[in-house]
Each structure stands twice: as C-alpha cells, then as structure tokens.
Coordinates of N, CA and C in Angstrom, one line a residue:
X1 N 7.7 18.3 5.3 CA 7.0 17.5 4.9 C 8.1 17.0 3.7
X2 N 8.5 17.8 3.1 CA 9.4 17.2 2.0 C 10.6 16.4 2.3
X3 N 11.4 16.9 3.4 CA 12.2 16.4 4.1 C 11.6 14.8 4.8
X4 N 10.2 14.9 5.4 CA 9.8 13.6 5.6 C 9.6 12.5 4.4
X5 N 9.2 13.0 3.5 CA 9.1 12.2 2.1 C 10.2 11.5 1.8
X6 N 11.2 12.3 2.0 CA 12.8 11.8 1.2 C 13.2 11.2 1.9
X7 N 13.2 11.1 3.3 CA 13.6 10.1 4.3 C 12.9 8.7 4.0
X8 N 11.8 8.6 4.1 CA 10.9 7.4 4.1 C 11.3 7.0 2.4
X9 N 11.9 7.5 1.5 CA 12.4 7.1 0.2 C 13.7 6.7 0.3
X10 N 14.3 7.2 1.0 CA 15.6 6.8 1.3 C 16.0 5.4 1.7
X11 N 17.1 4.7 1.7 CA 17.3 3.4 1.9 C 17.0 2.9 3.2
X12 N 17.5 4.2 4.2 CA 17.5 4.2 5.9 C 16.0 4.3 5.9
X13 N 15.3 4.9 5.6 CA 13.7 5.4 5.8 C 13.4 3.9 5.5
X14 N 13.3 3.2 4.3 CA 12.7 1.8 3.9 C 12.9 0.6 5.1
X15 N 14.4 0.7 5.1 CA 14.8 -0.3 6.2 C 14.1 0.0 7.3
X16 N 13.6 1.5 7.8 CA 13.7 1.7 9.1 C 11.8 1.2 9.2
X17 N 10.8 1.4 7.8 CA 9.9 0.9 7.4 C 9.6 -0.4 7.7
X18 N 10.4 -1.2 7.1 CA 10.5 -2.8 7.0 C 10.8 -3.4 8.7
X19 N 11.5 -2.7 9.5 CA 11.8 -3.0 10.5 C 10.5 -2.8 11.6
X20 N 9.9 -1.8 11.6 CA 8.8 -1.6 12.3 C 7.6 -2.5 11.8
X21 N 7.4 -2.8 10.6 CA 6.2 -3.8 10.1 C 6.9 -5.3 10.5
X22 N 8.1 -5.3 10.5 CA 8.5 -6.5 11.1 C 8.4 -6.7 12.2
X23 N 8.6 -6.1 12.8 CA 8.5 -6.6 14.5 C 6.8 -6.6 15.0
X24 N 6.2 -5.7 14.0 CA 4.9 -6.1 14.4 C 4.1 -7.1 13.7
X25 N 4.7 -7.8 12.9 CA 4.6 -9.3 12.4 C 5.0 -10.2 13.1
X26 N 6.1 -10.0 14.2 CA 6.5 -10.6 14.9 C 5.6 -10.9 16.3
X27 N 5.1 -10.0 16.7 CA 4.2 -10.0 17.8 C 2.9 -10.8 17.0
X28 N 2.4 -11.0 16.2 CA 1.3 -11.5 15.5 C 1.7 -12.8 15.7
X29 N 3.1 -13.3 15.2 CA 3.2 -14.7 15.2 C 3.0 -15.2 16.5
X30 N 3.4 -14.6 17.6 CA 3.1 -14.8 19.1 C 1.7 -15.3 19.3
X31 N 0.8 -14.1 18.9 CA -0.6 -14.4 19.1 C -1.3 -15.3 18.3
X32 N -0.7 -15.5 16.8 CA -1.3 -16.4 16.1 C -0.9 -17.9 16.4
X33 N 0.0 -18.2 16.9 CA 0.4 -19.3 17.5 C -0.4 -19.7 18.7
X34 N -0.4 -18.8 19.5 CA -1.3 -18.9 20.7 C -2.8 -19.5 20.5
X35 N -3.2 -18.6 19.8 CA -4.6 -19.2 19.0 C -4.9 -20.7 18.5
X36 N -3.8 -20.8 17.6 CA -3.7 -22.1 16.6 C -3.3 -23.3 17.6
X37 N -2.3 -23.1 19.0 CA -2.1 -24.4 19.7 C -3.7 -24.8 19.9
X38 N -4.6 -24.1 20.1 CA -6.2 -24.6 20.6 C -6.6 -25.8 19.7
X39 N -6.0 -26.0 18.4 CA -6.3 -27.0 17.6 C -5.8 -28.7 18.5
X40 N -4.8 -28.2 19.6 CA -4.4 -29.5 20.1 C -5.0 -29.7 21.6
X41 N -6.5 -29.1 22.0 CA -7.2 -29.1 22.8 C -7.7 -30.2 23.1
X42 N -7.8 -30.9 21.6 CA -8.2 -32.4 22.1 C -10.0 -32.4 22.3
X43 N -10.8 -31.5 21.8 CA -12.3 -31.3 22.1 C -13.1 -30.8 20.7
X44 N -12.1 -31.9 19.7 CA -13.2 -31.7 18.2 C -13.7 -30.4 17.9
X45 N -12.5 -29.4 18.0 CA -12.7 -28.0 17.7 C -13.2 -26.9 18.3
X46 N -14.0 -27.8 19.6 CA -14.6 -26.5 20.3 C -13.8 -25.0 20.7
X47 N -13.1 -25.3 21.3 CA -12.0 -24.4 21.7 C -11.6 -23.4 20.4
X48 N -11.2 -24.4 19.4 CA -10.8 -23.2 18.1 C -11.6 -22.9 17.2
X49 N -12.9 -23.6 17.1 CA -13.7 -22.8 16.4 C -14.3 -21.4 16.9
X50 N -14.4 -21.5 18.3 CA -15.0 -20.3 19.1 C -13.7 -19.6 18.8
X51 N -12.8 -19.5 18.8 CA -11.3 -18.5 18.8 C -11.4 -18.2 17.6
X52 N -12.0 -18.9 16.2 CA -11.6 -18.2 15.2 C -13.0 -17.6 14.8
X53 N -13.8 -17.9 15.3 CA -15.3 -17.0 15.1 C -14.9 -15.4 16.1
X54 N -14.4 -15.5 16.8 CA -14.2 -14.4 18.0 C -13.0 -13.6 16.8
X55 N -11.8 -14.2 16.5 CA -11.1 -13.3 15.7 C -11.3 -12.8 14.7
X56 N -12.6 -13.3 13.7 CA -12.9 -12.6 12.7 C -14.5 -12.0 12.7
X57 N -15.0 -11.9 14.0 CA -16.2 -11.0 14.2 C -16.3 -10.0 15.2
X58 N -15.0 -10.2 16.4 CA -14.9 -8.9 16.9 C -14.3 -7.8 16.4
X59 N -14.9 -6.7 16.4 CA -14.8 -5.3 15.4 C -13.3 -5.1 15.9
X60 N -12.6 -4.7 17.1 CA -11.4 -4.2 17.0 C -10.1 -5.3 16.8
X61 N -10.8 -6.6 16.8 CA -9.6 -7.9 16.3 C -9.7 -8.0 14.8
X62 N -10.8 -7.6 14.4 CA -10.7 -7.4 12.6 C -10.2 -6.0 12.1
X63 N -10.2 -4.8 13.1 CA -9.3 -3.9 12.5 C -7.8 -4.2 12.5
X64 N -7.8 -4.9 13.8 CA -6.1 -5.2 13.9 C -5.7 -5.9 12.6
X65 N -6.5 -6.6 12.5 CA -6.5 -8.1 11.2 C -5.9 -7.0 9.8
X66 N -6.7 -6.0 9.8 CA -6.5 -5.6 8.5 C -5.5 -4.7 8.5
X67 N -5.1 -4.3 9.8 CA -3.6 -3.7 9.9 C -2.2 -4.6 9.1
X68 N -2.6 -5.9 9.8 CA -1.6 -6.8 9.7 C -1.7 -7.0 8.5
X69 N -2.7 -7.2 7.1 CA -2.6 -7.3 6.0 C -2.0 -5.9 5.2
X70 N -2.4 -5.1 6.0 CA -1.4 -3.9 5.1 C -0.1 -4.0 5.7
X71 N 0.1 -4.2 6.7 CA 1.7 -4.5 7.2 C 2.4 -5.6 6.3
X72 N 1.6 -6.3 5.6 CA 2.6 -7.6 5.1 C 2.7 -7.0 3.9
X73 N 1.7 -6.5 3.1 CA 2.1 -5.8 1.8 C 2.9 -4.9 1.8
X74 N 3.1 -3.8 2.6 CA 4.1 -2.9 2.9 C 5.5 -3.3 3.1
X75 N 5.1 -4.4 4.1 CA 6.9 -5.3 4.2 C 7.4 -5.8 3.2
X76 N 6.5 -6.2 2.1 CA 6.6 -7.1 1.0 C 7.4 -6.1 0.1
X77 N 6.7 -4.9 -0.2 CA 6.8 -4.0 -1.4 C 7.8 -3.2 -1.0
X78 N 8.4 -2.9 0.3 CA 9.5 -2.0 0.7 C 11.1 -3.1 0.5
X79 N 10.4 -4.5 0.9 CA 11.8 -5.7 0.5 C 12.0 -5.4 -0.9
X80 N 11.0 -5.4 -1.8 CA 11.6 -5.7 -3.2 C 11.9 -4.6 -3.4
X81 N 11.6 -3.3 -3.1 CA 12.3 -2.0 -3.4 C 13.6 -2.0 -3.0
X82 N 13.9 -2.5 -2.1 CA 15.3 -2.5 -1.5 C 16.2 -3.4 -2.4
X83 N 15.5 -4.5 -2.6 CA 16.5 -5.5 -3.4 C 16.9 -5.1 -4.8
X84 N 15.7 -4.1 -5.4 CA 16.1 -3.5 -6.6 C 17.0 -2.6 -6.7
X85 N 16.9 -1.7 -5.7 CA 17.8 -0.7 -5.6 C 19.2 -1.2 -5.3
X86 N 19.3 -2.4 -4.5 CA 20.6 -2.6 -4.3 C 21.3 -3.3 -5.7
X87 N 20.4 -4.1 -6.1 CA 20.8 -4.8 -7.6 C 21.3 -3.3 -8.6
X88 N 20.5 -2.2 -8.3 CA 20.7 -1.2 -9.7 C 22.2 -0.9 -8.7
X89 N 22.4 -0.6 -7.4 CA 23.9 0.0 -7.2 C 24.9 -1.0 -7.5
X90 N 24.8 -2.3 -7.8 CA 25.8 -3.3 -8.0 C 25.3 -4.1 -9.0
X91 N 24.9 -3.7 -10.5 CA 24.1 -4.8 -11.9 C 25.2 -5.9 -11.5
X92 N 26.6 -5.8 -11.3 CA 27.4 -7.2 -11.4 C 28.0 -7.6 -10.1
X93 N 27.8 -8.9 -9.9 CA 27.7 -9.6 -8.8 C 29.3 -9.5 -8.5
X94 N 29.9 -9.5 -7.0 CA 31.2 -9.8 -6.7 C 31.9 -11.2 -7.5
X95 N 33.0 -11.2 -7.8 CA 33.8 -12.2 -8.8 C 34.0 -13.6 -7.5
X96 N 34.2 -12.9 -6.2 CA 34.3 -13.7 -5.3 C 33.5 -13.1 -3.9
X97 N 32.6 -13.5 -3.9 CA 31.7 -13.6 -2.8 C 32.4 -13.1 -1.2
X98 N 32.5 -11.7 -1.0 CA 33.2 -11.3 0.3 C 32.7 -12.3 1.4
X99 N 33.9 -11.8 2.4 CA 33.8 -13.0 3.7 C 33.8 -11.9 4.6
X100 N 32.3 -11.6 5.0 CA 32.3 -10.8 6.2 C 31.5 -11.1 7.5
X101 N 31.6 -12.6 7.4 CA 30.7 -13.3 8.6 C 29.1 -12.9 8.1
X102 N 28.7 -12.7 7.1 CA 27.4 -12.5 7.0 C 26.8 -14.0 6.6
X103 N 25.7 -14.6 7.3 CA 24.9 -15.6 7.5 C 24.1 -15.7 6.0
X104 N 23.9 -17.2 5.8 CA 23.0 -17.7 4.7 C 21.5 -16.7 4.6
X105 N 21.3 -16.6 5.5 CA 20.0 -16.2 6.0 C 19.9 -14.9 5.6
X106 N 20.8 -13.7 5.9 CA 20.9 -12.6 5.8 C 21.4 -12.3 4.4
X107 N 21.9 -13.2 3.3 CA 22.2 -12.9 2.0 C 21.0 -13.8 1.3
X108 N 20.4 -14.4 1.7 CA 18.8 -15.0 1.0 C 17.6 -14.6 1.6
X109 N 17.4 -13.2 2.4 CA 16.2 -12.8 2.9 C 15.0 -12.6 1.6
X110 N 15.7 -12.2 0.3 CA 14.7 -11.8 -0.6 C 14.2 -13.3 -0.9
X111 N 14.7 -14.6 -1.1 CA 14.0 -15.6 -1.5 C 13.3 -16.2 -0.1
X112 N 13.5 -16.1 1.1 CA 12.9 -16.8 1.8 C 11.7 -15.8 2.2
X113 N 11.6 -14.3 1.9 CA 10.3 -13.8 2.1 C 9.6 -13.8 1.2
X114 N 10.3 -14.4 -0.5 CA 9.0 -14.8 -1.1 C 8.3 -16.1 -0.8
X115 N 9.3 -16.5 -0.3 CA 8.4 -17.9 -0.3 C 7.5 -18.0 0.8
X116 N 7.9 -17.1 1.8 CA 7.0 -16.5 2.6 C 5.6 -16.1 2.5
X117 N 5.9 -15.1 1.2 CA 4.8 -14.4 0.9 C 4.0 -15.3 0.1
X118 N 4.6 -16.1 -0.8 CA 3.7 -17.5 -1.8 C 3.0 -18.3 -0.8
X119 N 3.4 -18.4 0.3 CA 2.7 -19.4 1.2 C 1.6 -18.5 2.0
X120 N 1.7 -17.5 2.5 CA 0.8 -16.7 3.1 C -0.5 -16.6 2.0
X121 N -0.2 -16.0 0.7 CA -1.3 -16.2 -0.6 C -1.7 -17.5 -0.2
X122 N -1.1 -18.8 -0.3 CA -2.3 -19.7 -0.2 C -3.0 -20.0 0.9
X123 N -2.3 -19.7 2.0 CA -2.8 -20.1 3.4 C -3.6 -19.4 3.3
X124 N -3.8 -17.9 3.5 CA -4.9 -17.0 4.0 C -6.3 -17.7 2.9
X125 N -6.0 -17.6 1.5 CA -7.1 -18.4 0.7 C -7.7 -19.7 1.2
X126 N -6.6 -20.4 1.4 CA -7.3 -21.5 1.7 C -8.4 -21.9 3.3
X127 N -7.8 -20.9 4.0 CA -8.1 -21.0 5.5 C -9.2 -19.8 5.7
X128 N -8.6 -18.6 5.9 CA -9.1 -17.2 6.1 C -10.6 -17.3 4.8
X129 N -10.1 -17.4 3.6 CA -10.8 -17.1 2.4 C -12.3 -18.1 2.6
X130 N -11.9 -19.2 2.7 CA -12.9 -20.2 2.8 C -13.9 -20.1 4.0
X131 N -13.2 -19.7 5.0 CA -13.7 -19.7 6.1 C -14.9 -18.3 6.1
X132 N -14.6 -17.1 5.4 CA -15.2 -16.0 5.5 C -15.9 -16.3 4.4
X133 N -16.1 -16.6 3.3 CA -16.5 -16.4 2.3 C -17.3 -17.6 1.2
X134 N -17.3 -18.5 2.1 CA -18.0 -19.8 1.6 C -18.8 -20.2 2.5
X135 N -19.8 -21.3 2.2 CA -20.8 -21.5 3.2 C -20.3 -22.5 4.5
X136 N -19.2 -23.4 3.9 CA -18.4 -24.2 4.6 C -19.9 -25.4 5.2
X137 N -19.1 -26.1 6.7 CA -20.1 -26.4 7.5 C -20.3 -26.0 8.9
X138 N -20.9 -26.6 9.5 CA -21.0 -26.0 10.8 C -21.1 -27.4 11.9
X139 N -20.5 -26.6 13.6 CA -20.7 -27.7 14.3 C -21.4 -27.2 15.6
X140 N -22.3 -28.2 15.9 CA -23.1 -28.0 17.6 C -22.0 -28.7 18.4
X141 N -21.7 -27.8 19.2 CA -21.5 -28.3 20.5 C -22.6 -28.4 21.7
X142 N -22.6 -29.2 22.5 CA -23.3 -28.9 24.1 C -22.6 -29.6 24.8
X143 N -22.1 -28.5 26.1 CA -21.1 -29.0 26.9 C -22.3 -28.7 28.1
X144 N -21.9 -29.8 29.4 CA -22.7 -30.2 30.4 C -21.7 -29.4 31.4
X145 N -22.6 -28.2 31.9 CA -21.8 -27.1 33.1 C -21.2 -27.6 34.1
X146 N -22.1 -28.9 34.5 CA -21.9 -29.4 35.6 C -20.8 -30.5 35.7
X147 N -20.4 -31.4 34.5 CA -19.6 -32.3 34.5 C -18.3 -32.0 33.5
X148 N -18.6 -31.2 32.8 CA -17.7 -30.4 31.6 C -17.9 -31.6 30.5
X149 N -18.9 -32.5 30.5 CA -18.7 -33.4 29.4 C -19.2 -32.6 27.8
X150 N -18.5 -32.9 26.9 CA -18.6 -32.1 25.7 C -19.2 -33.0 24.7
X151 N -20.0 -33.0 24.1 CA -20.6 -33.8 22.4 C -20.7 -32.9 21.3
X152 N -20.5 -33.4 20.4 CA -20.6 -32.7 18.9 C -21.2 -33.5 18.0
X153 N -21.8 -32.6 16.9 CA -22.2 -33.1 16.1 C -22.8 -32.2 14.9
X154 N -23.0 -32.4 13.6 CA -22.8 -31.8 12.4 C -24.2 -30.7 12.9
X155 N -24.0 -29.3 12.2 CA -25.5 -28.5 12.4 C -25.5 -28.0 11.4
X156 N -26.6 -27.9 10.6 CA -27.2 -27.5 9.6 C -27.9 -26.4 9.7
X157 N -27.8 -24.9 9.6 CA -28.2 -23.7 9.9 C -29.8 -23.7 9.3
X158 N -30.4 -22.9 10.0 CA -31.7 -22.5 9.2 C -31.9 -21.9 8.6
X159 N -30.6 -20.8 8.0 CA -30.7 -19.9 6.9 C -29.3 -19.6 6.6
X160 N -29.3 -19.2 5.2 CA -27.9 -19.0 4.9 C -27.0 -17.9 5.5
X161 N -27.7 -17.0 6.4 CA -27.4 -15.8 7.0 C -26.7 -16.0 8.6
X162 N -27.1 -17.2 8.9 CA -26.8 -17.7 10.3 C -25.2 -17.9 10.4
X163 N -24.8 -17.0 11.5 CA -22.8 -17.5 12.0 C -22.6 -17.9 12.9
X164 N -23.4 -17.7 13.9 CA -23.0 -18.3 15.3 C -24.4 -18.0 16.5
X165 N -24.2 -19.3 17.5 CA -25.2 -18.8 18.3 C -24.7 -19.7 19.5
X166 N -25.2 -19.1 20.9 CA -25.0 -19.6 22.0 C -26.3 -19.6 22.9
X167 N -26.6 -20.6 23.3 CA -27.9 -20.7 23.9 C -27.7 -21.8 25.2
X168 N -28.7 -21.8 26.3 CA -28.3 -22.8 27.5 C -29.6 -23.3 27.6
X169 N -29.6 -24.7 27.8 CA -30.8 -25.6 28.2 C -30.6 -26.2 29.5
X170 N -30.9 -25.6 30.3 CA -30.7 -25.8 31.9 C -29.2 -25.7 32.3
X171 N -28.8 -27.0 32.3 CA -27.3 -26.8 32.8 C -26.2 -27.0 31.4
X172 N -27.0 -27.6 30.1 CA -26.3 -27.5 29.1 C -26.2 -26.5 28.1
X173 N -24.7 -26.1 27.8 CA -24.6 -24.8 27.0 C -24.5 -25.4 25.7
X174 N -25.3 -24.6 24.4 CA -25.1 -25.2 23.3 C -24.3 -24.2 22.1
X175 N -23.5 -24.6 21.7 CA -22.5 -23.5 20.9 C -22.5 -24.0 19.5
X176 N -23.4 -23.2 18.4 CA -23.5 -23.6 17.2 C -22.5 -22.4 16.5
X177 N -21.3 -23.6 15.8 CA -20.3 -22.2 15.1 C -19.9 -22.8 13.6
X178 N -19.2 -22.1 12.9 CA -18.6 -22.5 11.8 C -17.2 -23.6 12.2
X179 N -17.5 -24.4 11.4 CA -16.7 -25.6 11.6 C -15.1 -25.2 10.6
X180 N -14.3 -24.3 11.5 CA -12.8 -24.0 10.7 C -11.9 -25.2 11.1
X181 N -12.4 -26.1 12.1 CA -11.1 -26.8 12.5 C -11.4 -28.1 11.6
X182 N -12.7 -28.1 10.7 CA -12.8 -29.3 9.7 C -11.9 -29.0 8.4
X183 N -11.8 -27.6 8.2 CA -11.1 -27.4 7.0 C -9.6 -27.8 7.2
X184 N -9.2 -27.0 8.9 CA -7.9 -27.3 8.9 C -7.3 -28.8 9.0
X185 N -8.1 -29.5 9.4 CA -8.1 -31.0 9.6 C -8.0 -31.7 8.2
X186 N -9.0 -31.1 7.1 CA -9.0 -31.6 5.9 C -7.6 -31.3 5.0
X187 N -7.1 -29.9 5.0 CA -5.9 -29.5 4.5 C -4.8 -30.2 5.0
X188 N -4.6 -30.3 6.4 CA -3.3 -30.8 6.7 C -3.3 -32.8 6.7
X189 N -4.3 -33.0 5.9 CA -4.3 -34.3 5.5 C -4.1 -34.7 4.2
X190 N -3.4 -33.4 3.4 CA -2.8 -33.5 2.1 C -1.6 -33.4 2.3
X191 N -0.7 -34.2 1.8 CA 0.5 -34.6 1.7 C 1.2 -33.2 1.2
X192 N 0.5 -32.8 0.3 CA 1.3 -31.5 -0.6 C 1.2 -30.1 0.2
X193 N 0.1 -30.1 0.6 CA 0.0 -28.7 1.6 C 0.7 -29.1 2.9
X194 N 0.9 -30.4 3.5 CA 1.7 -30.5 4.7 C 3.3 -30.1 4.2
X195 N 3.7 -30.6 3.0 CA 5.3 -30.5 2.9 C 5.3 -29.0 2.5
X196 N 4.3 -28.3 1.9 CA 4.2 -26.6 1.7 C 4.5 -26.0 2.9
X197 N 3.5 -26.4 3.9 CA 3.7 -25.9 5.2 C 4.9 -25.8 6.0
X198 N 5.6 -27.4 5.9 CA 6.9 -27.3 6.5 C 8.2 -26.4 6.0
X199 N 7.7 -26.3 4.5 CA 9.1 -25.6 3.6 C 8.8 -24.2 4.0
X200 N 7.7 -23.6 4.2 CA 7.5 -22.4 4.8 C 7.8 -21.9 6.0
X201 N 8.0 -22.9 7.1 CA 8.2 -22.9 8.3 C 9.6 -22.8 8.3
X202 N 10.5 -23.8 7.3 CA 11.6 -23.7 7.3 C 12.3 -22.1 7.2
X203 N 11.6 -21.5 6.1 CA 11.7 -20.2 5.8 C 11.5 -19.0 6.6
X204 N 10.4 -19.2 7.3 CA 10.3 -18.4 8.8 C 11.6 -18.5 9.7
X205 N 11.8 -19.6 9.6 CA 12.8 -19.8 10.6 C 14.4 -18.9 10.4
X206 N 14.7 -19.4 9.5 CA 15.8 -18.2 8.6 C 15.9 -17.1 8.3
X207 N 14.2 -16.5 8.2 CA 13.9 -15.4 8.2 C 14.2 -14.4 9.2
X208 N 13.3 -15.2 10.4 CA 13.7 -14.7 11.7 C 15.2 -14.7 12.4
X209 N 15.7 -15.5 12.1 CA 17.1 -15.6 12.5 C 17.9 -14.4 12.5
X210 N 17.6 -14.3 11.2 CA 18.2 -12.7 11.0 C 17.2 -11.4 10.9
X211 N 16.4 -11.6 10.4 CA 15.4 -10.5 10.4 C 15.1 -9.7 11.8
X212 N 14.6 -10.6 13.1 CA 14.4 -10.1 14.3 C 15.6 -9.0 15.0
X213 N 16.8 -9.8 14.6 CA 18.1 -9.0 15.2 C 18.2 -7.7 14.4
X214 N 18.2 -7.7 13.0 CA 18.2 -6.9 12.0 C 17.2 -5.8 12.4
X215 N 16.1 -6.0 12.4 CA 14.8 -4.7 12.9 C 15.1 -3.9 13.9
X216 N 16.0 -4.9 15.2 CA 16.3 -4.2 16.3 C 17.5 -3.1 15.8
X217 N 18.3 -3.5 15.1 CA 19.6 -2.5 14.9 C 19.1 -1.5 14.1
X218 N 18.3 -1.8 12.9 CA 17.7 -0.5 12.0 C 16.9 0.5 12.8
X219 N 15.8 -0.1 13.9 CA 14.9 0.8 14.5 C 15.9 1.5 15.7
X220 N 17.3 1.4 16.2 CA 17.9 1.7 17.0 C 18.0 1.4 18.3
X221 N 17.1 0.1 18.4 CA 16.8 -0.5 20.0 C 17.8 -1.5 20.2
X222 N 18.9 -1.4 19.7 CA 20.0 -2.4 20.2 C 20.8 -1.8 20.8
X223 N 21.6 -2.2 21.9 CA 22.6 -1.9 22.4 C 23.6 -3.0 23.1
X224 N 24.7 -2.5 23.3 CA 25.5 -3.6 24.3 C 25.1 -4.3 25.0
X225 N 24.3 -3.8 25.8 CA 23.4 -4.5 26.8 C 22.8 -5.4 26.9
X226 N 21.9 -4.7 25.7 CA 20.6 -5.9 25.1 C 20.9 -6.5 24.4
X227 N 21.6 -6.1 23.4 CA 22.1 -7.3 22.2 C 21.9 -8.6 22.2
X228 N 22.4 -9.4 23.5 CA 22.6 -11.0 23.6 C 21.1 -11.2 24.1
X229 N 20.0 -10.3 24.7 CA 19.0 -10.7 24.9 C 18.4 -11.0 23.5
X230 N 18.5 -9.6 22.7 CA 17.9 -9.7 21.7 C 18.3 -10.8 20.4
X231 N 19.4 -11.3 20.8 CA 20.0 -12.3 20.1 C 19.2 -13.8 20.5
X232 N 19.2 -13.5 21.8 CA 18.8 -15.0 22.1 C 17.4 -15.3 22.2
X233 N 16.5 -14.2 22.0 CA 15.0 -14.5 21.8 C 14.9 -14.5 20.3
X234 N 15.4 -13.3 19.3 CA 15.6 -14.1 17.7 C 15.9 -15.3 17.4
X235 N 16.7 -15.9 18.3 CA 17.0 -17.3 17.7 C 16.1 -18.5 18.3
X236 N 16.0 -18.4 19.6 CA 15.2 -19.5 20.1 C 13.8 -19.6 20.2
X237 N 13.4 -18.1 20.3 CA 12.0 -18.3 20.4 C 11.4 -17.9 18.7
X238 N 11.7 -16.8 18.2 CA 11.2 -17.0 16.7 C 11.9 -17.7 15.5
X239 N 13.1 -17.9 15.9 CA 13.7 -18.6 14.5 C 13.7 -20.4 15.1
X240 N 13.4 -20.9 16.3 CA 13.3 -22.2 16.9 C 11.9 -22.5 17.4
X241 N 11.6 -22.0 18.4 CA 10.4 -22.5 19.2 C 9.1 -22.2 18.2
X242 N 9.1 -21.3 17.9 CA 7.8 -20.6 16.9 C 7.4 -21.1 15.7
X243 N 8.9 -21.6 14.9 CA 8.3 -22.2 13.6 C 8.4 -24.1 13.9
X244 N 8.8 -24.5 14.9 CA 8.4 -25.6 15.5 C 7.4 -26.2 15.9
X245 N 6.8 -25.2 16.3 CA 5.5 -25.3 17.2 C 4.3 -25.2 16.3
X246 N 4.7 -24.2 15.2 CA 3.7 -24.2 14.0 C 3.8 -25.5 13.1
X247 N 4.8 -26.0 12.5 CA 5.4 -27.1 12.0 C 4.4 -28.2 12.8
X248 N 4.7 -28.6 13.9 CA 3.8 -29.5 14.6 C 2.3 -30.1 13.9
X249 N 1.8 -28.9 13.9 CA 0.5 -28.9 13.7 C 0.1 -29.8 12.5
X250 N 0.6 -29.4 11.4 CA 0.6 -30.3 10.0 C 0.7 -31.6 9.9
X251 N 2.0 -31.8 10.9 CA 2.7 -33.1 11.3 C 1.7 -34.0 11.9
X252 N 0.9 -33.4 13.2 CA 0.2 -34.3 13.8 C -1.2 -34.7 13.3
X253 N -1.5 -33.4 12.5 CA -2.8 -34.0 12.1 C -2.9 -34.9 10.9
X254 N -1.7 -34.8 10.0 CA -1.5 -35.6 9.0 C -1.3 -37.2 9.2
X255 N -0.5 -37.1 10.7 CA -0.3 -38.8 10.9 C -1.5 -39.5 11.7
X256 N -2.4 -38.0 12.2 CA -3.9 -38.8 12.7 C -4.9 -39.2 11.1
X257 N -4.9 -38.0 10.2 CA -5.7 -38.6 9.1 C -4.9 -40.2 8.4
X258 N -4.1 -40.5 8.9 CA -3.3 -41.9 8.3 C -4.1 -43.0 9.4
X259 N -4.5 -42.7 10.4 CA -4.6 -43.6 11.3 C -6.0 -44.3 11.4

C-alpha cells in the first residue's frame, strides 16, 4: 500500500493519472459533441431539449456526469502539482530555450489548461447551473405522429415541481420540457460569450494536439505500429474536427441572432 501511494505521488504516477483522466475527458468530448449537434436539428429545440433532460435526469448518466466533474478536478489538480514540481526542479529558466523539437502546445499546456478550466467554470455555471437550479422557461411540443409535423409554444408549468411530461392525444404526441435551447440561443447571441467560446475552442485544439498523443505515451499504449494512428486521431479528430464543430455552434447562433 505504501509503495502504491508513493507511486501516485511521484512524477510518473501523477502523469499516469493525468493521462487516464485526460483520455476519459476525450471520450466525453465525442459524446458531448454528438448531443450538442442536435442544436442544428431545425426543430426549435425539440431534440436538444429532450436530450438535455435525459442527460440530467437518467441516473446512470448522472453518475457518469459526476465522475466527469471529479475527473476534471483531478486532471486540473495534478496538472498544477506537476507544474509546481517542475518549476521547483528548475527555478531559473533556461537562458536560451532548448531546441528539442517541442511544439508550442507542449510548452504551454499549463496556460491552455487554465483557459479551458476557466471556460468550463463559466460554461457550466451558465448552462448546467441555470438549467438545474433556476426555474427557467418551458416549451410544449406537439408532434403529429402521422405526418411528422411539429409545433412549439411556450408552456407554463402548473407547479414549481414540474420537470417533464410526455402524453399522447390520439395521434399527437405532446412533450413538455424545460427549455435549455432558449438559454443556449440567448447566450450565443452575446458577442462576448461567443468570443470567449471561440478562444476556449482554440485552447482545446492546441491542448488536444499535444495532450492526446502524450496521454497514450504516458499510459504505455503507444507503439511504433500504432503511433501514426494515434497521431492522426489526435490531430485531425481532437485538434481539428471536434473544436471546429463546437466553434460552429456559437457562430451560427450569433449570425441567426443578427438576422
């Protein structure tokens, strides 16, 4: 047990914890992106609001969500611990920066991580916090199951305890749900928030550019045979496609708010 504790207090142990939590967060990014892309469904938030309710009220998903929050805190804590440890090991910076082929991203992971963490605090307070802990507004959707026609109106709950309801009136499905879509649309109509979001996505792109490959190497999962595949996924999926897809959301909603 003592050796186990010493290992996870060592530099290698801390890096291993960071790599495992980092890979878990990479998986979350894919799932989160898939859900958020329903913002583009063109159905006045019908699909997105149902998705948001499911993600915040289905117990197994809620448990995974809390594991996610803990993972973020652990990842940030050990990143800070490693940064402090490295600075103590070399309190005086190199007079001339070593040219070891290190990328800008690898040399600035602390800065990138700080930007992302600050964004997450603001982002979760604005969306998750308001959705879970404020009354907010509700939407009623009526979908014709025969024709697929969908109508949407503002809904006033009968009591403060109301959260979600699905009923059927002949061939009309009626869904009454809290309107997170409205919160998103309003937030993305604010230029300062759009700019903050875009800066954060740039930070995510650079962080993933180095972090994804580094996590596999630290965990001992990289090999000469699979390294090109890991590098390709790290660059094109996590450093390009995913950040661009997330960035497209505030841009599209902001443009729509101007029309």
